[in-house]
Amino acid sequence: MNLDDFKSNWQNQKSPAELRTAQTNELVEKMKSFDQNLTRQNWWMSIAFAVTTVFLTGFFFYFKDFGMAFYGTIVGVIVLMALSIWLFWKRKILSTQQDFSQESRQFLEGRIAQLEYNKKITRIYMPIYAIVLTTLIMIYIGEVGQLMERKYQLMAYGITLTYIVLIMIYGMRKQYRKDRETIDPMLEELQEMKKNWGE
Amino acid sequence: MKSNLEKQFLDLVKMHQDKIFRLCRAYLYEPNQAEDLYQEVLINIWKSLPQFKGTSAIATWVYRITVNTAISFNRKEKKNPIVGQDIPEHLTSDLEAGVQAKQAEENQMQQMHRAIAQLEPQDRVIIGLYLEDVAYKEIANIIGASTNLVGVKINRIKTKLTKILNPTI
């Protein structure tokens, strides 16, 4: 089969009729709602963050009889949450601000950087986040637990620590698996593509 | 009432839909996966349209969006299932038997899709553009490589395709 002769046959292929009918207002509306959904998602996340912050700030001002460690842990958790939200937004912004009309090699570089950033969040940020959050909560329980009997204090430590560790291990393993199954093969493919086009 | 942007978008899609779809089909063998990719390309065209400055030809701009959407398309469980498989015997034998022209043409097309599916993703992009009759210089401009490299790649891809299509040669 001669490829040059085959070109006209190739170009005779039409897009399926059901896709062609898609160029209606309905499609445009669908695309508009796609943008709106993204904004809505971000808004919900911000509202959840704001409510939690208000709640924690209330704690900060309501309880007067605790030591510095108590207030320090509340501030620490708020800072940690703000940092997480910022990282999440940055990831979201990076993915939504991709310029699809740039040269593909340039696009590939951006896409690779973005995927590597996502991996860095899983590999570096998540473990640090887990350790800092656990430490802050332990200090917090230590402060609040002073009012309890030793037995209940130990129970509070044990239950909280087990819960956090299990959740963290589950969450991180899930994320690692997701990275291994989706990000790693994609990264490999994109790097291969970049190398191939830059020979 | 449709806005100018909507009208522009619809005209653009009308003008380029077949090219976009063929490029999606060259990149992904399965027609339903190619359809998903096609829809994603349209979404990205819609999102990018307000930023179109006219510094490149509209076709180049559309091709770039198509190629970039394809290479970032989430292929989770969407790997080309055809890669590594041989071309079924009946397709070649049908051709040899001289069945009706239309059928032969369809088989030939099917054969070509199967052969393209066995190429590396980066080669599928290049051959998709080549089959659209896009000039080497423009292909280079779309993917961001040199024209020489595109020429070399196309020759290599042609050789690979010939080997896949005619394993006895």
PDB file of N, CA and C in Angstrom, chain A residues 105 108-109 112 187-199, chain B residues 122 145 149 153 156:
ATOM      1  N   ARG A 105       6.078  20.278  21.881  1.00  0.00           N
ATOM      2  CA  ARG A 105       7.250  19.979  22.740  1.00  0.00           C
ATOM      3  C   ARG A 105       7.229  20.851  23.985  1.00  0.00           C
ATOM      4  N   LEU A 108       4.571  19.575  26.186  1.00  0.00           N
ATOM      5  CA  LEU A 108       5.037  18.366  26.868  1.00  0.00           C
ATOM      6  C   LEU A 108       5.857  18.721  28.107  1.00  0.00           C
ATOM      7  N   GLU A 109       6.731  19.724  27.956  1.00  0.00           N
ATOM      8  CA  GLU A 109       7.561  20.138  29.093  1.00  0.00           C
ATOM      9  C   GLU A 109       6.689  20.578  30.261  1.00  0.00           C
ATOM     10  N   ILE A 112       4.891  17.575  31.752  1.00  0.00           N
ATOM     11  CA  ILE A 112       5.808  16.746  32.545  1.00  0.00           C
ATOM     12  C   ILE A 112       6.062  17.414  33.902  1.00  0.00           C
ATOM     13  N   LEU A 187       4.021   9.736  32.553  1.00  0.00           N
ATOM     14  CA  LEU A 187       5.282  10.488  32.582  1.00  0.00           C
ATOM     15  C   LEU A 187       6.308   9.846  31.653  1.00  0.00           C
ATOM     16  N   GLU A 188       6.392   8.535  31.758  1.00  0.00           N
ATOM     17  CA  GLU A 188       7.347   7.790  30.932  1.00  0.00           C
ATOM     18  C   GLU A 188       7.060   8.021  29.441  1.00  0.00           C
ATOM     19  N   GLU A 189       5.778   7.947  29.098  1.00  0.00           N
ATOM     20  CA  GLU A 189       5.378   8.113  27.706  1.00  0.00           C
ATOM     21  C   GLU A 189       5.674   9.540  27.220  1.00  0.00           C
ATOM     22  N   LEU A 190       5.367  10.528  28.072  1.00  0.00           N
ATOM     23  CA  LEU A 190       5.587  11.923  27.668  1.00  0.00           C
ATOM     24  C   LEU A 190       7.081  12.228  27.541  1.00  0.00           C
ATOM     25  N   GLN A 191       7.884  11.656  28.468  1.00  0.00           N
ATOM     26  CA  GLN A 191       9.324  11.894  28.385  1.00  0.00           C
ATOM     27  C   GLN A 191       9.914  11.250  27.131  1.00  0.00           C
ATOM     28  N   GLU A 192       9.411  10.091  26.816  1.00  0.00           N
ATOM     29  CA  GLU A 192       9.865   9.387  25.613  1.00  0.00           C
ATOM     30  C   GLU A 192       9.510  10.220  24.364  1.00  0.00           C
ATOM     31  N   MET A 193       8.297  10.764  24.400  1.00  0.00           N
ATOM     32  CA  MET A 193       7.819  11.576  23.284  1.00  0.00           C
ATOM     33  C   MET A 193       8.679  12.837  23.120  1.00  0.00           C
ATOM     34  N   LYS A 194       8.978  13.458  24.251  1.00  0.00           N
ATOM     35  CA  LYS A 194       9.780  14.697  24.230  1.00  0.00           C
ATOM     36  C   LYS A 194      11.173  14.403  23.678  1.00  0.00           C
ATOM     37  N   LYS A 195      11.729  13.292  24.144  1.00  0.00           N
ATOM     38  CA  LYS A 195      13.073  12.888  23.699  1.00  0.00           C
ATOM     39  C   LYS A 195      13.044  12.617  22.194  1.00  0.00           C
ATOM     40  N   ASN A 196      12.022  11.916  21.777  1.00  0.00           N
ATOM     41  CA  ASN A 196      11.895  11.521  20.383  1.00  0.00           C
ATOM     42  C   ASN A 196      11.737  12.711  19.440  1.00  0.00           C
ATOM     43  N   TRP A 197      11.002  13.719  19.876  1.00  0.00           N
ATOM     44  CA  TRP A 197      10.778  14.889  19.020  1.00  0.00           C
ATOM     45  C   TRP A 197      11.929  15.893  19.098  1.00  0.00           C
ATOM     46  N   GLY A 198      12.840  15.643  20.052  1.00  0.00           N
ATOM     47  CA  GLY A 198      13.918  16.616  20.200  1.00  0.00           C
ATOM     48  C   GLY A 198      15.250  16.092  19.718  1.00  0.00           C
ATOM     49  N   GLU A 199      15.238  14.957  19.051  1.00  0.00           N
ATOM     50  CA  GLU A 199      16.483  14.310  18.581  1.00  0.00           C
ATOM     51  C   GLU A 199      17.359  15.247  17.781  1.00  0.00           C
TER      52      GLU A 199
ATOM     53  N   GLN B 122       4.112   8.988  19.647  1.00  0.00           N
ATOM     54  CA  GLN B 122       4.652  10.171  18.957  1.00  0.00           C
ATOM     55  C   GLN B 122       4.646   9.989  17.436  1.00  0.00           C
ATOM     56  N   ALA B 145       9.425  20.695  16.513  1.00  0.00           N
ATOM     57  CA  ALA B 145      10.689  20.032  16.144  1.00  0.00           C
ATOM     58  C   ALA B 145      11.217  20.680  14.862  1.00  0.00           C
ATOM     59  N   LEU B 149      14.048  16.890  11.093  1.00  0.00           N
ATOM     60  CA  LEU B 149      13.682  15.768  11.961  1.00  0.00           C
ATOM     61  C   LEU B 149      12.348  15.160  11.532  1.00  0.00           C
ATOM     62  N   LYS B 153      11.732  11.388  10.467  1.00  0.00           N
ATOM     63  CA  LYS B 153      10.722  10.592  11.191  1.00  0.00           C
ATOM     64  C   LYS B 153       9.710   9.986  10.214  1.00  0.00           C
ATOM     65  N   ARG B 156      11.099   7.054   8.433  1.00  0.00           N
ATOM     66  CA  ARG B 156      11.188   5.882   9.317  1.00  0.00           C
ATOM     67  C   ARG B 156       9.797   5.279   9.549  1.00  0.00           C
TER      68      ARG B 156
END
